[in-house]
CSV table of C-alpha atoms and ligand atoms in Angstrom, one decimal:
chain,number,residue,atom,x,y,z
A,40,MET,CA,1.1,20.1,-6.5
A,41,SER,CA,-0.3,18.5,-9.6
A,42,SER,CA,-3.4,16.5,-9.9
A,43,PRO,CA,-3.1,12.7,-10.0
A,44,ASP,CA,-4.7,12.8,-13.5
A,45,ASP,CA,-2.0,15.2,-14.8
A,46,VAL,CA,0.8,13.1,-13.2
A,47,LEU,CA,-0.6,9.9,-14.8
A,48,ALA,CA,-1.1,11.6,-18.1
A,49,GLU,CA,2.6,12.6,-18.0
A,50,LEU,CA,3.6,9.0,-17.3
A,51,ALA,CA,1.4,7.7,-20.1
A,52,LEU,CA,3.1,10.0,-22.5
A,53,LEU,CA,6.5,8.7,-21.4
A,54,ARG,CA,5.3,5.1,-21.7
A,55,ALA,CA,3.9,5.7,-25.1
A,56,ALA,CA,7.5,6.3,-26.4
A,57,ASP,CA,8.7,2.9,-25.1
A,58,ALA,CA,9.2,-0.2,-27.2
A,59,PRO,CA,6.0,-2.2,-27.3
A,60,THR,CA,5.9,-4.6,-24.3
A,61,HIS,CA,3.0,-6.6,-25.7
A,62,GLY,CA,2.0,-8.1,-29.0
A,63,GLY,CA,5.2,-10.0,-29.9
A,64,ARG,CA,7.1,-7.1,-31.6
A,65,VAL,CA,10.2,-7.3,-29.4
A,66,LEU,CA,12.0,-10.6,-29.2
A,67,SER,CA,14.0,-9.9,-26.0
A,68,TYR,CA,13.5,-8.3,-22.6
A,69,VAL,CA,9.7,-9.1,-22.4
A,70,TYR,CA,8.0,-12.4,-21.9
A,71,ASP,CA,4.5,-11.9,-22.9
A,72,SER,CA,2.0,-14.7,-22.2
A,73,GLY,CA,-0.5,-13.1,-24.5
A,74,ILE,CA,-3.1,-13.5,-21.8
A,75,ALA,CA,-4.5,-10.0,-20.9
A,76,GLU,CA,-6.1,-11.4,-17.7
A,77,LEU,CA,-2.6,-12.1,-16.3
A,78,ASP,CA,-1.7,-8.4,-16.5
A,79,ARG,CA,-4.9,-7.4,-14.6
A,80,LEU,CA,-4.3,-10.1,-12.0
A,81,ALA,CA,-0.7,-9.0,-11.5
A,82,GLY,CA,-1.7,-5.4,-11.2
A,83,ALA,CA,-4.3,-6.1,-8.6
A,84,ALA,CA,-1.9,-8.4,-6.6
A,85,ALA,CA,0.8,-5.7,-6.7
A,86,ALA,CA,-1.6,-3.1,-5.4
A,87,MET,CA,-2.7,-5.3,-2.5
A,88,VAL,CA,0.9,-5.7,-1.1
A,89,GLN,CA,2.0,-2.1,-2.0
A,90,PRO,CA,2.5,-0.9,1.6
A,91,VAL,CA,4.1,-4.1,2.8
A,92,ASN,CA,7.8,-4.4,3.7
A,93,GLY,CA,9.3,-7.8,2.8
A,94,LEU,CA,12.0,-7.2,5.4
A,95,ASP,CA,10.2,-8.9,8.2
A,96,PRO,CA,7.9,-11.9,7.5
A,97,THR,CA,7.2,-12.3,11.2
A,98,VAL,CA,5.4,-8.9,11.1
A,99,PHE,CA,4.0,-9.3,7.7
A,100,GLY,CA,3.0,-13.0,7.7
A,101,SER,CA,1.6,-12.8,4.1
A,102,VAL,CA,5.2,-12.5,2.8
A,103,ALA,CA,6.2,-15.8,4.4
A,104,ALA,CA,3.0,-17.5,3.1
A,105,LEU,CA,3.6,-16.2,-0.5
A,106,GLU,CA,7.2,-17.3,-0.4
A,107,ARG,CA,6.4,-20.8,0.9
A,108,ASP,CA,4.0,-21.3,-2.0
A,109,LEU,CA,6.4,-20.1,-4.6
A,110,ILE,CA,9.3,-22.2,-3.2
A,111,SER,CA,6.9,-25.2,-3.2
A,112,PHE,CA,5.9,-24.6,-6.8
A,113,ALA,CA,9.4,-24.1,-8.0
A,114,ARG,CA,11.0,-27.1,-6.2
A,115,THR,CA,8.3,-29.4,-7.6
A,116,ALA,CA,8.9,-28.0,-11.1
A,117,PHE,CA,12.6,-28.5,-10.7
A,118,GLY,CA,12.5,-32.1,-9.4
A,119,ASP,CA,13.4,-31.9,-5.7
A,120,PRO,CA,10.4,-31.8,-3.4
A,121,ALA,CA,12.7,-31.3,-0.4
A,122,ALA,CA,14.7,-28.4,-1.8
A,123,VAL,CA,14.8,-25.1,0.2
A,124,GLY,CA,15.3,-21.6,-1.1
A,125,SER,CA,14.6,-17.9,-1.2
A,126,ILE,CA,12.7,-15.5,-3.4
A,127,THR,CA,14.9,-12.7,-4.9
A,128,SER,CA,14.3,-9.7,-7.0
A,129,GLY,CA,15.6,-11.2,-10.2
A,130,GLY,CA,18.2,-13.4,-11.9
A,131,THR,CA,21.2,-11.3,-11.2
A,132,GLU,CA,20.4,-11.3,-7.5
A,133,SER,CA,19.9,-15.1,-7.5
A,134,CYS,CA,23.2,-15.6,-9.3
A,135,ILE,CA,25.1,-13.3,-6.9
A,136,LEU,CA,23.5,-15.0,-4.0
A,137,ALA,CA,24.4,-18.5,-5.3
A,138,VAL,CA,28.0,-17.5,-5.5
A,139,SER,CA,27.9,-15.9,-2.1
A,140,ALA,CA,26.2,-18.9,-0.5
A,141,ALA,CA,28.7,-21.3,-2.0
A,142,ARG,CA,31.6,-19.1,-0.9
A,143,GLU,CA,30.3,-18.8,2.7
A,144,HIS,CA,29.6,-22.5,2.9
A,145,ALA,CA,33.2,-23.2,1.8
A,146,ARG,CA,34.2,-20.8,4.6
A,147,LEU,CA,36.4,-18.6,2.3
A,148,ALA,CA,37.1,-14.9,2.9
A,149,PRO,CA,36.8,-12.2,0.2
A,150,GLY,CA,39.7,-12.5,-2.2
A,151,GLN,CA,39.9,-16.3,-1.8
A,152,GLY,CA,38.5,-18.9,-4.1
A,153,ASN,CA,37.4,-19.0,-7.7
A,154,VAL,CA,34.3,-20.0,-9.7
A,155,VAL,CA,34.6,-21.9,-13.0
A,156,VAL,CA,31.9,-21.0,-15.6
A,157,PRO,CA,31.4,-21.7,-19.3
A,158,SER,CA,32.1,-18.7,-21.4
A,159,THR,CA,28.4,-18.5,-22.3
A,160,ALA,CA,27.4,-18.1,-18.6
A,161,HIS,CA,25.5,-14.9,-17.8
A,162,ALA,CA,27.4,-11.7,-17.0
A,163,ALA,CA,25.8,-11.8,-13.6
A,164,PHE,CA,28.6,-14.2,-12.5
A,165,ASP,CA,31.3,-11.7,-13.3
A,166,LYS,CA,29.3,-9.1,-11.4
A,167,ALA,CA,29.2,-11.6,-8.5
A,168,GLY,CA,32.9,-12.0,-8.8
A,169,ARG,CA,33.5,-8.3,-8.6
A,170,LEU,CA,31.2,-7.6,-5.7
A,171,LEU,CA,32.3,-10.6,-3.7
A,172,GLY,CA,36.0,-10.5,-4.5
A,173,VAL,CA,36.0,-13.9,-6.2
A,174,SER,CA,37.8,-14.7,-9.4
A,175,VAL,CA,35.6,-16.0,-12.2
A,176,ARG,CA,37.2,-18.3,-14.8
A,177,ARG,CA,35.3,-18.2,-18.2
A,178,VAL,CA,36.1,-21.5,-19.9
A,179,PRO,CA,35.7,-21.9,-23.7
A,180,VAL,CA,32.7,-23.8,-24.8
A,181,ASP,CA,32.7,-26.1,-27.8
A,182,PRO,CA,32.4,-23.6,-30.6
A,183,ASP,CA,30.3,-26.0,-32.7
A,184,THR,CA,27.6,-26.9,-30.2
A,185,THR,CA,28.2,-23.9,-27.8
A,186,ARG,CA,27.8,-26.4,-24.9
A,187,ALA,CA,30.2,-26.3,-22.0
A,188,ASP,CA,33.3,-28.4,-22.6
A,189,VAL,CA,33.5,-30.8,-19.6
A,190,ASP,CA,37.2,-31.6,-20.0
A,191,ALA,CA,38.1,-27.9,-20.3
A,192,MET,CA,36.0,-27.1,-17.2
A,193,ALA,CA,37.8,-29.9,-15.3
A,194,ALA,CA,41.1,-28.6,-16.3
A,195,ALA,CA,40.2,-25.1,-15.1
A,196,ILE,CA,39.3,-26.4,-11.6
A,197,ASP,CA,42.1,-26.1,-9.0
A,198,ASP,CA,42.3,-26.4,-5.2
A,199,ASP,CA,40.7,-22.9,-4.8
A,200,THR,CA,37.7,-23.6,-6.9
A,201,PHE,CA,34.5,-23.8,-4.8
A,202,LEU,CA,31.8,-23.6,-7.4
A,203,LEU,CA,31.0,-24.8,-10.9
A,204,VAL,CA,28.3,-23.1,-12.9
A,205,ALA,CA,26.3,-24.3,-15.9
A,206,SER,CA,23.4,-22.8,-17.8
A,207,ALA,CA,20.0,-24.4,-18.6
A,208,PRO,CA,19.9,-22.9,-21.2
A,209,ASN,CA,22.5,-20.1,-21.8
A,210,TYR,CA,21.4,-16.7,-22.9
A,211,PRO,CA,23.6,-16.1,-26.0
A,212,THR,CA,22.8,-19.2,-28.0
A,213,GLY,CA,20.2,-21.1,-26.0
A,214,ALA,CA,22.3,-24.2,-25.6
A,215,LEU,CA,21.9,-26.5,-22.6
A,216,ASP,CA,25.2,-27.3,-20.9
A,217,PRO,CA,25.9,-31.0,-20.1
A,218,ILE,CA,24.6,-30.8,-16.6
A,219,VAL,CA,24.9,-34.6,-15.8
A,220,ALA,CA,28.6,-34.7,-16.7
A,221,LEU,CA,29.3,-31.4,-14.9
A,222,GLY,CA,27.4,-32.6,-11.8
A,223,ASP,CA,29.5,-35.7,-11.8
A,224,LEU,CA,32.7,-33.5,-12.1
A,225,ALA,CA,31.5,-31.4,-9.2
A,226,LEU,CA,30.9,-34.5,-7.1
A,227,ARG,CA,34.3,-35.9,-7.9
A,228,ARG,CA,36.1,-32.7,-7.0
A,229,GLY,CA,34.0,-32.1,-3.9
A,230,ILE,CA,32.7,-28.7,-5.0
A,231,ALA,CA,29.3,-27.0,-5.3
A,232,MET,CA,27.5,-26.8,-8.6
A,233,HIS,CA,24.9,-24.1,-9.6
A,234,VAL,CA,22.5,-24.5,-12.5
A,235,ASP,CA,21.6,-21.1,-13.9
A,236,ALA,CA,18.1,-21.7,-15.2
A,237,CYS,CA,17.1,-18.1,-14.8
A,238,LEU,CA,16.2,-17.7,-18.5
A,239,GLY,CA,14.5,-20.9,-19.4
A,240,GLY,CA,13.9,-22.9,-16.3
A,241,PHE,CA,10.2,-22.3,-16.2
A,242,ALA,CA,10.0,-23.3,-19.9
A,243,LEU,CA,12.3,-26.3,-19.9
A,244,ALA,CA,10.3,-27.8,-16.9
A,245,TRP,CA,7.3,-28.3,-19.2
A,246,TRP,CA,9.1,-28.6,-22.6
A,247,PRO,CA,7.1,-31.0,-24.8
A,248,SER,CA,10.0,-32.9,-26.3
A,249,PRO,CA,12.7,-34.8,-24.4
A,250,VAL,CA,15.5,-32.7,-22.8
A,251,ASP,CA,18.7,-34.0,-21.2
A,252,ASP,CA,18.5,-34.0,-17.4
A,253,TRP,CA,19.3,-30.5,-16.1
A,254,ASP,CA,17.5,-29.8,-12.8
A,255,LEU,CA,17.9,-30.5,-9.1
A,256,ARG,CA,17.5,-34.2,-9.8
A,257,VAL,CA,21.0,-34.4,-11.3
A,258,PRO,CA,23.5,-35.7,-8.8
A,259,GLY,CA,26.0,-33.1,-7.9
A,260,VAL,CA,23.8,-30.1,-8.5
A,261,THR,CA,23.6,-28.1,-5.2
A,262,SER,CA,21.6,-25.0,-6.3
A,263,LEU,CA,19.4,-23.7,-9.1
A,264,SER,CA,18.1,-20.3,-10.1
A,265,ALA,CA,15.0,-19.5,-12.2
A,266,ASP,CA,13.3,-16.3,-12.9
A,267,PHE,CA,9.5,-15.9,-12.5
A,268,HIS,CA,9.8,-12.7,-14.5
A,269,LYS,CA,11.0,-14.5,-17.6
A,270,TYR,CA,9.2,-17.7,-18.6
A,271,GLY,CA,7.2,-17.6,-15.3
A,272,TYR,CA,5.4,-14.6,-17.1
A,273,ALA,CA,5.4,-12.5,-13.9
A,274,PRO,CA,6.2,-8.7,-14.1
A,275,LYS,CA,9.8,-7.9,-13.4
A,276,GLY,CA,11.0,-8.4,-9.8
A,277,ALA,CA,10.8,-12.1,-9.0
A,278,SER,CA,13.3,-15.0,-9.2
A,279,VAL,CA,13.9,-18.0,-7.0
A,280,LEU,CA,17.2,-19.6,-5.8
A,281,LEU,CA,16.8,-23.2,-4.6
A,282,HIS,CA,19.4,-25.3,-2.7
A,283,THR,CA,19.4,-29.1,-2.3
A,284,ASP,CA,21.0,-28.7,1.1
A,285,ARG,CA,19.6,-26.7,4.0
A,286,ASP,CA,23.0,-25.6,5.3
A,287,ARG,CA,24.0,-24.3,1.8
A,288,HIS,CA,20.8,-22.3,1.8
A,289,ARG,CA,21.4,-20.9,5.3
A,290,ALA,CA,24.9,-19.8,4.2
A,291,ALA,CA,23.3,-17.3,1.8
A,292,TYR,CA,21.7,-15.4,4.8
A,293,PHE,CA,23.2,-12.3,6.3
A,294,ALA,CA,22.4,-11.8,10.0
A,295,LEU,CA,23.7,-9.3,12.5
A,296,THR,CA,22.7,-8.8,16.1
A,297,ALA,CA,25.9,-6.9,17.0
A,298,TRP,CA,24.7,-3.4,16.3
A,299,PRO,CA,22.4,-1.1,18.3
A,300,GLY,CA,19.4,-1.4,16.0
A,301,TYR,CA,16.9,-4.2,15.3
A,302,PRO,CA,18.2,-7.7,14.7
A,303,VAL,CA,19.0,-7.9,11.0
A,304,VAL,CA,18.3,-11.2,9.2
A,305,ASN,CA,18.3,-11.0,5.4
A,306,PRO,CA,17.9,-14.0,3.1
A,307,THR,CA,18.8,-11.9,0.0
A,308,LEU,CA,20.8,-8.9,-0.9
A,309,LEU,CA,18.2,-6.3,0.0
A,310,GLY,CA,17.0,-5.0,3.3
A,311,SER,CA,13.6,-3.4,3.1
A,312,ARG,CA,12.1,-4.8,0.0
A,313,SER,CA,9.0,-4.6,-2.2
A,314,VAL,CA,6.7,-7.6,-2.1
A,315,ALA,CA,5.2,-6.7,-5.5
A,316,GLY,CA,7.4,-9.1,-7.4
A,317,THR,CA,6.6,-12.0,-4.9
A,318,ALA,CA,2.9,-11.3,-4.9
A,319,THR,CA,2.6,-11.0,-8.7
A,320,ALA,CA,4.6,-14.2,-9.2
A,321,TRP,CA,2.5,-15.9,-6.6
A,322,ALA,CA,-0.8,-14.8,-8.3
A,323,ILE,CA,0.4,-15.8,-11.7
A,324,THR,CA,1.6,-19.3,-10.7
A,325,ARG,CA,-1.7,-19.8,-8.8
A,326,TYR,CA,-3.7,-18.7,-11.8
A,327,LEU,CA,-1.8,-20.7,-14.5
A,328,GLY,CA,-0.9,-23.7,-12.5
A,329,VAL,CA,1.1,-26.6,-14.1
A,330,ASP,CA,-1.6,-26.9,-16.7
A,331,GLY,CA,-1.3,-23.3,-17.7
A,332,TYR,CA,2.4,-23.4,-18.0
A,333,THR,CA,2.3,-26.7,-19.9
A,334,ALA,CA,-0.1,-25.1,-22.5
A,335,LEU,CA,2.0,-21.9,-22.8
A,336,THR,CA,5.2,-23.9,-23.1
A,337,GLY,CA,3.6,-26.0,-25.9
A,338,ASP,CA,2.9,-22.7,-27.8
A,339,VAL,CA,6.5,-21.5,-27.2
A,340,ALA,CA,8.0,-24.8,-28.4
A,341,ALA,CA,5.9,-24.9,-31.5
A,342,ALA,CA,6.7,-21.3,-32.5
A,343,THR,CA,10.4,-21.9,-31.7
A,344,ALA,CA,10.5,-25.0,-33.9
A,345,ARG,CA,8.9,-23.0,-36.8
A,346,LEU,CA,11.2,-20.1,-36.5
A,347,ARG,CA,14.3,-22.2,-36.3
A,348,SER,CA,13.4,-24.3,-39.3
A,349,LEU,CA,12.7,-21.0,-41.2
A,350,VAL,CA,16.2,-19.7,-40.3
A,351,ASP,CA,17.7,-23.0,-41.4
A,352,ARG,CA,16.0,-22.5,-44.8
A,353,ILE,CA,17.2,-18.9,-45.2
A,354,GLU,CA,20.2,-19.0,-47.5
A,355,GLY,CA,23.1,-17.1,-45.9
A,356,LEU,CA,22.0,-17.6,-42.2
A,357,ARG,CA,22.4,-20.4,-39.8
A,358,VAL,CA,21.4,-21.2,-36.2
A,359,VAL,CA,24.4,-20.9,-33.8
A,360,GLY,CA,25.3,-24.1,-32.0
A,361,GLU,CA,22.7,-26.5,-30.7
A,362,PRO,CA,19.9,-24.6,-28.8
A,363,VAL,CA,17.4,-26.4,-26.6
A,364,GLY,CA,14.3,-24.6,-25.4
A,365,PRO,CA,12.8,-21.2,-26.2
A,366,VAL,CA,15.8,-19.0,-27.4
A,367,PHE,CA,18.3,-19.2,-30.2
A,368,ALA,CA,20.6,-17.1,-32.2
A,369,ALA,CA,21.3,-16.8,-35.9
A,370,THR,CA,24.6,-15.9,-37.6
A,371,ALA,CA,26.1,-15.6,-41.1
A,372,ASP,CA,26.4,-18.9,-42.9
A,373,THR,CA,29.9,-18.5,-44.2
A,374,ASP,CA,29.7,-21.8,-46.1
A,375,VAL,CA,27.5,-20.4,-48.8
A,376,GLU,CA,28.3,-17.9,-51.5
A,377,ALA,CA,26.3,-15.0,-50.1
A,378,PRO,CA,26.3,-15.0,-46.3
A,379,VAL,CA,23.8,-12.6,-44.6
A,380,ASP,CA,25.3,-10.4,-41.9
A,381,PRO,CA,23.1,-11.1,-38.8
A,382,HIS,CA,23.1,-7.5,-37.7
A,383,ARG,CA,22.1,-6.1,-41.1
A,384,TRP,CA,19.4,-8.8,-41.0
A,385,ALA,CA,18.2,-7.5,-37.6
A,386,GLN,CA,18.1,-4.0,-38.9
A,387,GLU,CA,16.0,-5.0,-41.9
A,388,VAL,CA,13.7,-7.1,-39.8
A,389,ASP,CA,13.3,-4.1,-37.5
A,390,ARG,CA,12.1,-2.0,-40.5
A,391,LEU,CA,9.5,-4.7,-41.0
A,392,GLY,CA,8.2,-4.3,-37.4
A,393,TYR,CA,10.1,-6.8,-35.2
A,394,THR,CA,13.0,-6.0,-32.9
A,395,LEU,CA,15.7,-8.6,-32.6
A,396,GLN,CA,18.7,-8.4,-30.3
A,397,MET,CA,22.2,-8.1,-31.8
A,398,GLN,CA,25.1,-9.8,-30.1
A,399,PRO,CA,28.8,-9.1,-30.8
A,400,GLU,CA,31.4,-11.6,-31.7
A,401,TYR,CA,33.2,-13.2,-28.8
A,402,THR,CA,36.7,-14.6,-28.9
A,403,GLN,CA,37.1,-17.3,-26.2
A,404,SER,CA,40.3,-17.6,-24.2
A,405,ASP,CA,41.6,-20.4,-26.4
A,406,GLY,CA,41.2,-18.3,-29.5
A,407,THR,CA,38.1,-19.9,-30.9
A,408,VAL,CA,35.3,-17.5,-31.9
A,409,LEU,CA,31.6,-17.4,-31.1
A,410,PRO,CA,30.4,-15.4,-34.1
A,411,ALA,CA,28.5,-12.2,-34.1
A,412,SER,CA,24.8,-13.1,-34.0
A,413,THR,CA,21.2,-12.0,-33.6
A,414,HIS,CA,19.2,-13.4,-30.7
A,415,LEU,CA,15.6,-14.4,-30.6
A,416,THR,CA,13.6,-14.9,-27.4
A,417,VAL,CA,10.4,-16.8,-28.4
A,418,THR,CA,7.4,-16.3,-26.1
A,419,PRO,CA,3.8,-17.5,-26.1
A,420,VAL,CA,2.6,-14.4,-27.9
A,421,THR,CA,5.2,-15.1,-30.7
A,422,ALA,CA,2.9,-18.0,-31.6
A,423,HIS,CA,0.1,-15.4,-32.4
A,424,VAL,CA,2.3,-13.5,-34.9
A,425,VAL,CA,4.5,-16.3,-36.1
A,426,GLY,CA,3.2,-16.1,-39.7
A,427,ASP,CA,3.8,-12.4,-40.0
A,428,LEU,CA,7.1,-12.6,-38.2
A,429,SER,CA,8.3,-15.4,-40.5
A,430,LEU,CA,7.6,-13.2,-43.5
A,431,ALA,CA,9.6,-10.4,-41.8
A,432,LEU,CA,12.5,-12.7,-41.1
A,433,TRP,CA,12.5,-14.0,-44.7
A,434,ASP,CA,12.1,-10.6,-46.3
A,435,GLY,CA,14.6,-9.0,-43.9
A,436,ALA,CA,17.2,-11.6,-45.0
A,437,ASP,CA,16.4,-10.8,-48.7
A,438,ASN,CA,16.9,-7.1,-48.1
A,439,ALA,CA,20.1,-7.6,-46.0
A,440,GLY,CA,21.6,-10.0,-48.7
A,441,GLY,CA,24.7,-8.5,-50.1
A,442,LEU,CA,25.0,-5.7,-47.5
A,443,PRO,CA,28.4,-5.5,-45.8
A,444,PRO,CA,28.5,-5.7,-42.0
A,445,SER,CA,27.8,-2.4,-40.2
A,446,SER,CA,30.8,-0.4,-39.4
A,447,PRO,CA,31.5,1.8,-36.4
A,448,PRO,CA,31.0,5.6,-36.7
A,449,PRO,CA,34.1,7.0,-38.4
A,450,PRO,CA,35.7,8.6,-35.3
A,451,LEU,CA,35.5,5.2,-33.5
A,452,ARG,CA,36.9,3.5,-36.6
A,453,ASP,CA,39.9,5.9,-36.3
A,454,LEU,CA,40.1,5.2,-32.6
A,455,ALA,CA,40.1,1.4,-33.2
A,456,ALA,CA,43.0,2.0,-35.7
A,457,ALA,CA,44.9,4.0,-33.0
A,458,PHE,CA,44.5,1.0,-30.5
A,459,ALA,CA,45.6,-1.4,-33.2
A,460,SER,CA,48.8,0.6,-34.0
A,461,GLY,CA,49.6,1.1,-30.3
A,462,ALA,CA,49.2,4.9,-30.5
A,463,VAL,CA,46.6,4.7,-27.7
A,464,SER,CA,46.8,2.2,-24.9
A,465,VAL,CA,43.8,0.5,-23.3
A,466,ASP,CA,44.9,1.5,-19.9
A,467,ASP,CA,45.0,5.2,-20.9
A,468,ALA,CA,41.5,4.9,-22.5
A,469,VAL,CA,40.1,3.2,-19.4
A,470,ALA,CA,41.7,5.9,-17.2
A,471,LEU,CA,39.9,8.7,-19.0
A,472,ASP,CA,37.6,10.8,-16.9
A,473,SER,CA,33.9,11.0,-17.5
A,474,SER,CA,33.8,14.3,-19.4
A,475,SER,CA,36.6,13.2,-21.8
A,476,THR,CA,34.8,9.9,-22.4
A,477,GLU,CA,31.6,11.8,-23.1
A,478,ALA,CA,33.5,14.0,-25.5
A,479,VAL,CA,34.6,10.8,-27.5
A,480,LEU,CA,30.9,9.7,-27.6
A,481,VAL,CA,29.7,13.1,-28.8
A,482,GLU,CA,32.4,13.2,-31.5
A,483,ALA,CA,31.3,9.7,-32.6
A,484,GLY,CA,27.7,10.9,-33.0
A,485,LEU,CA,26.6,9.0,-29.9
A,486,ASP,CA,25.6,12.1,-27.8
A,487,PRO,CA,23.5,10.8,-24.9
A,488,HIS,CA,21.7,14.1,-24.6
A,489,THR,CA,20.5,14.7,-28.2
A,490,ASP,CA,17.0,13.3,-27.9
A,491,PRO,CA,14.1,15.3,-26.7
A,492,ALA,CA,13.1,14.7,-23.1
A,493,GLY,CA,11.3,11.4,-22.7
A,494,ALA,CA,11.7,10.0,-26.2
A,495,SER,CA,13.5,6.7,-26.3
A,496,HIS,CA,17.0,7.0,-27.7
A,497,THR,CA,17.2,6.0,-31.3
A,498,LEU,CA,20.6,4.4,-31.2
A,499,ASP,CA,22.0,2.9,-34.4
A,500,MET,CA,22.6,-0.5,-32.7
A,501,GLY,CA,24.4,-1.9,-35.7
A,502,ALA,CA,27.0,0.8,-35.4
A,503,VAL,CA,27.2,0.4,-31.6
A,504,ILE,CA,27.7,-3.4,-31.9
A,505,ALA,CA,30.2,-2.8,-34.7
A,506,ALA,CA,32.1,-0.5,-32.4
A,507,ILE,CA,32.1,-3.1,-29.6
A,508,ASP,CA,33.5,-5.6,-32.2
A,509,ALA,CA,36.2,-3.1,-33.3
A,510,LEU,CA,37.4,-1.6,-30.0
A,511,PRO,CA,39.0,-3.2,-27.0
A,512,ARG,CA,36.2,-4.6,-24.8
A,513,PRO,CA,37.2,-2.7,-21.6
A,514,VAL,CA,37.0,0.5,-23.6
A,515,THR,CA,33.6,-0.1,-25.0
A,516,ALA,CA,32.4,-1.1,-21.5
A,517,LYS,CA,33.6,2.3,-20.3
A,518,MET,CA,31.9,4.1,-23.1
A,519,LEU,CA,28.6,2.4,-22.6
A,520,VAL,CA,28.7,3.3,-18.9
A,521,GLU,CA,29.3,6.9,-19.8
A,522,PHE,CA,26.5,6.8,-22.3
A,523,LEU,CA,23.9,5.3,-20.0
A,524,ALA,CA,24.9,7.4,-17.0
A,525,ALA,CA,24.7,10.6,-19.0
A,526,TYR,CA,21.4,9.4,-20.6
A,527,SER,CA,19.7,8.8,-17.2
A,528,ASN,CA,21.0,12.0,-15.5
A,529,PRO,CA,19.5,15.5,-15.7
B,865,PLP,C1,18.3,-13.0,-17.6
B,865,PLP,C2,19.4,-13.9,-17.1
B,865,PLP,C3,20.1,-13.7,-15.9
B,865,PLP,C4,19.9,-12.5,-15.1
B,865,PLP,O1,18.6,-12.2,-14.8
B,865,PLP,P1,18.0,-10.7,-14.5
B,865,PLP,O2,16.7,-11.1,-14.1
B,865,PLP,O3,18.1,-10.0,-15.8
B,865,PLP,O4,18.8,-10.0,-13.5
B,865,PLP,C5,20.9,-14.7,-15.5
B,865,PLP,N1,21.1,-15.8,-16.2
B,865,PLP,C6,20.5,-16.0,-17.4
B,865,PLP,C7,20.9,-17.2,-18.2
B,865,PLP,C8,19.6,-15.1,-17.9
B,865,PLP,O5,19.1,-15.2,-19.1
């Protein structure tokens, strides 16, 4: 046995190697309110429910009480005081459950039915499709605005479509889909419509400038998801899925009395579940209240406006599409003499102390292209560093000016050429076993095992994203699985 102090010292060492979760240095993954009191409150709330099992709220009544309060808070924020819903572990679970509920409500079996989503919808919907046996149709968005194209969505609907999805806003570019027109379309076709507000729902609800209607008030919208662990400022592990209709909500449940054990009734995907996410989200919504969220959202909106206008002024970069809310992406402005490669820019900004997220180019099914870009998630703490960050964004663009786009490691460049010439087929590459795939990674200098124990891997993300851009996407998905599986295994 070790002493608790030794164990915690070991954990502290591991944590010290992580990217900074506070202070506004990382503009993705973390949603820092900048209020230290919130961290202490969440820690104390998590400790109080640590031994509780969320599986059975009739035994642990506190779980039901916390969930009632969170659902009440969320349905008021999203405009339907009569909505019903469930608390989940996160956005992915909420989205999978939204598809599952709509499919059950339509009384379709696995393998039947399809879901129509804009190409900018979160990957969670494809995950839902795979797990539930539902086909997911990604429909091209308008490449100029990056908003869903209502006519194209309408054309993609057929007799087997049971659900339409829209984002408020989407992750890649921060654009808000035309929810009113899509709600109208769903009504006319007699299908369900889900608004994925996982990312920005808890920011758009209090956005200081006018935003097109997007929430449960919009006719035709049948469900909405929003993550407490994003702009709700709760630690990871809490999201909400709301339904406008009680029967649609009940369709998400799984219940089984026909087995020899206890009667199983699960509102979400998990069985036994931690209540930490629920309790921390509850504590934070109680502490902040609508006033707190309104103030924090004001800071986010002001910082976002400043950063967007800065990017607009940087020669060689431009904002992608028409973002609304707290996230946006920048890409090379190819209309000027010296476009700045967005990933080189991210690398230069990283050297200046701020981590931005690179996104690959995406060719939509109609051949139009959403360009390679760099994503910025703006949080309240960004407002505290916005001056210094602005300098880094500006100087980073200066330093990146004239640099060519990153290229993949040479072995992967050769591999890309082999795919292009037909010497290697995608099917063969995807059929490779794990050790052969790992050998390709090691050869390319992407050895998942090279770093000393505990240190975060120092991947050259520019080269990785360049490889994703150069190689067939199913092949890069396979390689990334191998990388992460090997990285996390002894
Ligand atoms: C983050 C996100 C999700 C998935 O949420 P997780 O909490 O990461 O599982 C779904 N949709 C959108 C738009 C998101 O930004």
